Tab-separated table of C-alpha atoms in Angstrom:
chain	number	residue	atom	x	y	z
Y	1	MET	CA	12.526	90.788	61.898
Y	2	THR	CA	15.594	92.901	62.683
Y	3	ASP	CA	15.112	96.658	62.347
Y	4	ILE	CA	17.878	97.892	60.024
Y	5	ARG	CA	16.745	101.495	59.660
Y	6	LYS	CA	19.126	103.126	62.151
Y	7	SER	CA	22.131	101.088	61.032
Y	8	LEU	CA	21.431	101.739	57.350
Y	9	THR	CA	20.956	105.470	57.905
Y	10	GLU	CA	24.192	105.824	59.866
Y	11	LYS	CA	26.301	103.803	57.443
Y	12	ALA	CA	24.836	105.610	54.445
Y	13	LYS	CA	25.694	108.915	56.138
Y	14	ALA	CA	29.318	107.733	56.397
Y	15	MET	CA	29.228	107.385	52.605
Y	16	GLY	CA	27.885	110.902	52.230
Y	17	TRP	CA	24.266	109.937	51.572
Y	18	LYS	CA	21.298	111.145	53.573
Y	19	VAL	CA	18.572	108.517	53.881
Y	20	SER	CA	15.213	109.998	54.871
Y	21	ALA	CA	12.858	108.292	57.315
Y	22	ALA	CA	10.565	107.353	54.417
Y	23	GLN	CA	13.468	105.857	52.463
Y	24	ALA	CA	14.647	103.950	55.533
Y	25	ASP	CA	11.131	102.480	55.773
Y	26	GLN	CA	11.384	101.405	52.129
Y	27	PHE	CA	14.711	99.681	52.752
Y	28	GLN	CA	13.261	97.940	55.818
Y	29	THR	CA	10.373	96.611	53.727
Y	30	TYR	CA	12.756	95.626	50.939
Y	31	MET	CA	14.932	93.620	53.336
Y	32	GLU	CA	11.959	91.883	54.959
Y	33	LEU	CA	10.379	90.859	51.650
Y	34	LEU	CA	13.739	89.782	50.229
Y	35	LEU	CA	14.432	87.422	53.117
Y	36	GLU	CA	10.830	86.198	53.306
Y	37	TRP	CA	10.662	85.326	49.614
Y	38	ASN	CA	14.186	83.974	49.578
Y	39	GLU	CA	12.825	80.947	51.416
Y	40	LYS	CA	10.570	80.238	48.411
Y	41	MET	CA	12.843	81.149	45.518
Y	42	ASN	CA	16.525	81.809	44.964
Y	43	LEU	CA	17.014	85.564	45.400
Y	44	THR	CA	20.174	85.930	47.483
Y	45	ALA	CA	22.824	83.891	49.280
Y	46	ILE	CA	22.988	86.644	51.915
Y	47	THR	CA	20.451	85.929	54.636
Y	48	GLN	CA	21.471	88.089	57.623
Y	49	PRO	CA	19.763	91.512	57.815
Y	50	GLU	CA	22.955	93.484	58.511
Y	51	GLU	CA	24.708	91.725	55.663
Y	52	VAL	CA	21.834	92.715	53.379
Y	53	VAL	CA	22.456	96.314	54.470
Y	54	GLU	CA	26.178	96.160	53.798
Y	55	LYS	CA	26.542	93.818	50.844
Y	56	HIS	CA	23.397	94.749	48.920
Y	57	PHE	CA	22.104	98.191	49.927
Y	58	LEU	CA	25.325	100.066	50.709
Y	59	ASP	CA	27.215	98.405	47.879
Y	60	SER	CA	24.522	99.488	45.410
Y	61	MET	CA	24.524	103.045	46.786
Y	62	THR	CA	28.110	103.561	45.656
Y	63	LEU	CA	26.910	104.052	42.084
Y	64	LEU	CA	25.228	107.315	43.065
Y	65	ALA	CA	28.657	108.754	43.821
Y	66	TRP	CA	29.511	108.563	40.141
Y	67	PRO	CA	28.854	112.150	38.958
Y	68	LYS	CA	27.609	111.118	35.529
Y	69	LEU	CA	24.569	109.394	37.071
Y	70	LYS	CA	22.467	112.541	36.825
Y	71	GLN	CA	18.930	113.171	37.985
Y	72	GLY	CA	16.381	111.901	35.504
Y	73	ALA	CA	18.848	109.500	33.875
Y	74	LYS	CA	17.366	106.627	31.905
Y	75	VAL	CA	18.929	103.555	33.543
Y	76	ILE	CA	18.727	99.843	32.735
Y	77	ASP	CA	19.835	97.218	35.262
Y	78	VAL	CA	20.886	94.186	33.216
Y	79	GLY	CA	20.460	90.839	34.988
Y	80	THR	CA	19.002	92.588	38.012
Y	81	GLY	CA	18.159	89.451	40.016
Y	82	ALA	CA	16.642	90.679	43.276
Y	83	GLY	CA	16.792	94.312	42.136
Y	84	PHE	CA	20.408	95.209	42.848
Y	85	PRO	CA	21.676	97.790	42.214
Y	86	GLY	CA	18.744	99.327	40.322
Y	87	LEU	CA	16.049	99.500	42.977
Y	88	VAL	CA	18.442	100.928	45.567
Y	89	LEU	CA	19.262	103.753	43.150
Y	90	LYS	CA	15.563	104.338	42.492
Y	91	ILE	CA	14.711	104.561	46.200
Y	92	LEU	CA	17.424	107.160	46.783
Y	93	ASP	CA	16.802	109.061	43.546
Y	94	PRO	CA	13.163	108.708	42.433
Y	95	THR	CA	13.866	110.833	39.322
Y	96	ILE	CA	15.765	107.951	37.716
Y	97	GLN	CA	13.830	106.337	34.851
Y	98	LEU	CA	14.568	102.749	35.812
Y	99	THR	CA	14.213	99.548	33.812
Y	100	LEU	CA	14.904	96.189	35.461
Y	101	LEU	CA	15.805	93.321	33.132
Y	102	ASP	CA	15.934	89.669	34.131
Y	103	SER	CA	15.530	86.416	32.225
Y	104	LEU	CA	13.591	84.587	34.953
Y	105	GLY	CA	9.853	85.189	34.902
Y	106	LYS	CA	9.167	84.437	38.546
Y	107	ARG	CA	11.855	86.919	39.628
Y	108	VAL	CA	10.349	89.593	37.395
Y	109	ASP	CA	6.912	88.871	38.870
Y	110	TRP	CA	8.345	89.195	42.384
Y	111	LEU	CA	10.041	92.465	41.458
Y	112	GLY	CA	6.684	93.783	40.277
Y	113	GLU	CA	5.096	92.972	43.645
Y	114	LEU	CA	8.099	94.445	45.439
Y	115	CYS	CA	7.835	97.723	43.518
Y	116	GLN	CA	4.188	97.988	44.549
Y	117	GLU	CA	5.071	97.424	48.208
Y	118	LEU	CA	7.852	100.026	47.974
Y	119	HIS	CA	5.514	102.510	46.238
Y	120	LEU	CA	7.677	102.627	43.118
Y	121	PRO	CA	4.997	102.300	40.413
Y	122	ASP	CA	7.021	103.827	37.566
Y	123	VAL	CA	9.681	101.105	37.264
Y	124	THR	CA	9.675	99.258	33.928
Y	125	LEU	CA	10.076	95.476	34.204
Y	126	LEU	CA	11.449	93.416	31.326
Y	127	LYS	CA	11.506	89.630	31.151
Y	128	GLY	CA	13.868	88.248	28.556
Y	129	ARG	CA	17.429	87.606	27.543
Y	130	ALA	CA	19.752	90.589	27.520
Y	131	GLU	CA	21.318	89.696	24.169
Y	132	GLU	CA	17.881	89.501	22.520
Y	133	LEU	CA	16.133	92.557	23.945
Y	134	SER	CA	18.988	94.901	23.010
Y	135	ARG	CA	18.209	94.193	19.364
Y	136	GLN	CA	14.739	95.684	19.746
Y	137	LYS	CA	14.430	99.263	18.486
Y	138	GLU	CA	13.008	100.643	21.729
Y	139	HIS	CA	15.990	99.370	23.732
Y	140	ARG	CA	18.870	99.583	21.244
Y	141	GLU	CA	21.181	102.375	22.445
Y	142	GLY	CA	18.222	103.858	24.308
Y	143	TYR	CA	19.684	104.343	27.788
Y	144	ASP	CA	21.926	106.919	29.429
Y	145	VAL	CA	23.339	104.310	31.781
Y	146	ALA	CA	23.482	100.511	31.943
Y	147	VAL	CA	24.423	98.920	35.264
Y	148	SER	CA	25.239	95.334	36.142
Y	149	ARG	CA	26.435	93.629	39.287
Y	150	ALA	CA	28.259	90.299	39.412
Y	151	LEU	CA	26.482	88.972	36.322
Y	152	ALA	CA	29.319	87.638	34.150
Y	153	SER	CA	32.958	88.108	33.166
Y	154	MET	CA	33.833	91.476	31.626
Y	155	PRO	CA	34.149	90.302	27.979
Y	156	VAL	CA	30.681	88.713	28.199
Y	157	LEU	CA	29.258	91.596	30.217
Y	158	ALA	CA	30.434	94.187	27.706
Y	159	GLU	CA	28.630	92.441	24.842
Y	160	LEU	CA	25.454	92.066	26.887
Y	161	CYS	CA	25.331	95.640	28.193
Y	162	LEU	CA	26.984	98.107	25.813
Y	163	PRO	CA	24.346	97.689	23.052
Y	164	TYR	CA	21.808	99.279	25.434
Y	165	VAL	CA	23.875	102.424	26.006
Y	166	LYS	CA	23.521	105.500	23.809
Y	167	VAL	CA	26.653	107.206	22.514
Y	168	GLY	CA	27.844	109.530	25.273
Y	169	GLY	CA	26.313	107.293	27.938
Y	170	LYS	CA	27.989	104.996	30.458
Y	171	PHE	CA	28.112	101.339	31.391
Y	172	LEU	CA	28.821	100.851	35.113
Y	173	ALA	CA	30.105	97.379	35.984
Y	174	MET	CA	30.386	96.343	39.633
Y	175	LYS	CA	33.258	93.892	40.016
Y	176	SER	CA	35.773	92.554	42.532
Y	177	VAL	CA	39.089	94.328	43.150
Y	178	ASP	CA	40.998	91.433	41.600
Y	179	SER	CA	39.436	92.025	38.182
Y	180	ASP	CA	42.523	93.493	36.464
Y	181	ALA	CA	43.150	90.425	34.298
Y	182	GLU	CA	39.450	90.172	33.498
Y	183	LEU	CA	39.314	93.814	32.421
Y	184	GLN	CA	42.447	93.414	30.334
Y	185	SER	CA	40.924	90.415	28.568
Y	186	ALA	CA	37.854	92.547	27.771
Y	187	ALA	CA	39.812	95.412	26.163
Y	188	HIS	CA	39.203	94.219	22.606
Y	189	ALA	CA	35.502	93.543	23.215
Y	190	ILE	CA	34.951	96.964	24.792
Y	191	SER	CA	36.620	98.690	21.836
Y	192	VAL	CA	34.762	96.674	19.176
Y	193	LEU	CA	31.422	97.356	20.892
Y	194	GLY	CA	31.979	101.118	20.915
Y	195	GLY	CA	33.268	101.662	24.433
Y	196	ARG	CA	36.359	102.820	26.252
Y	197	VAL	CA	37.344	102.420	29.887
Y	198	ALA	CA	36.876	105.840	31.502
Y	199	ALA	CA	37.582	104.988	35.152
Y	200	LYS	CA	38.360	102.170	37.556
Y	201	GLU	CA	37.551	103.003	41.159
Y	202	ASP	CA	37.986	100.784	44.220
Y	203	TYR	CA	35.861	101.451	47.297
Y	204	LEU	CA	35.401	100.100	50.811
Y	205	ILE	CA	31.887	99.465	52.113
Y	206	PRO	CA	31.530	101.418	55.408
Y	207	GLY	CA	31.715	99.310	58.546
Y	208	THR	CA	33.213	96.342	56.697
Y	209	GLN	CA	36.483	95.120	55.237
Y	210	VAL	CA	34.734	94.448	51.934
Y	211	GLN	CA	36.380	96.190	49.009
Y	212	HIS	CA	34.798	96.270	45.575
Y	213	ARG	CA	35.503	97.942	42.243
Y	214	LEU	CA	33.438	100.106	39.921
Y	215	ILE	CA	34.480	100.000	36.266
Y	216	VAL	CA	33.126	102.876	34.198
Y	217	ILE	CA	32.940	102.352	30.443
Y	218	GLU	CA	32.019	105.303	28.242
Y	219	LYS	CA	30.131	104.702	24.995
Y	220	VAL	CA	32.089	106.578	22.332
Y	221	SER	CA	30.667	105.094	19.118
Y	222	PRO	CA	27.640	102.996	18.072
Y	223	THR	CA	27.739	99.245	18.618
Y	224	PRO	CA	27.982	97.453	15.230
Y	225	ALA	CA	24.663	95.938	14.166
Y	226	LYS	CA	25.964	92.340	14.323
Y	227	TYR	CA	26.345	92.576	18.112
Y	228	PRO	CA	25.323	91.160	20.461
Y	229	ARG	CA	25.632	87.621	19.168
Y	230	GLY	CA	23.657	84.676	20.544
Y	231	PHE	CA	24.564	83.834	24.127
Y	232	ALA	CA	26.080	80.437	23.292
Y	233	LYS	CA	28.515	82.133	20.905
Y	234	ILE	CA	29.241	84.981	23.358
Y	235	LYS	CA	30.102	82.491	26.077
Y	236	LYS	CA	32.067	80.077	23.869
Y	237	SER	CA	34.014	82.720	21.921
Y	238	PRO	CA	34.220	86.031	23.819
Y	239	LEU	CA	35.363	88.943	21.667
């Protein structure tokens, strides 16, 4: 298997992040297990080691540049899939209190094994639907930060994620740079759910021509109790 440690460390340095030797080892293990298990279950469409570095690891690292993601923050990664961006943040900042949420049981089971291999025993794993778990008292507006990457359109994403965020917290959505119309269509939903767009920042992944966008939504008031709705209604009639 390709050794990505040197490449990852150098490209992360270009972003302003120092990756220790121990962290580089964790990312190497992460990449190897991701590609090994991807042959057995659908984890990623990206199958080249250097592309995993650039399009998964480095892309996820950009969230740490957001100054509101403070040490010790309670973070939930909604629809985490193969652990992006949540586990990348946890490797680089072990103080983060991380929860990974996914609806597919076998992915959650794999994430549990992965966390053991990466020596990250204090990650909370949740199996379930985002729109259902946010109605539970222990999760409702219980997080400083919610993150999500390429999960759904912004109107849908806002209703799935904002109920998890406490007032004063942030929802960080990782989107493409051509998401202006999508964001505009989500303006009503974001407002109704208690949020406001605080920032929209485009960034280039080092060593690539890949440009992505981080949309930062601040939670300014509680989400009304009737939200989120059932997923069929969210999808059929976005706010």
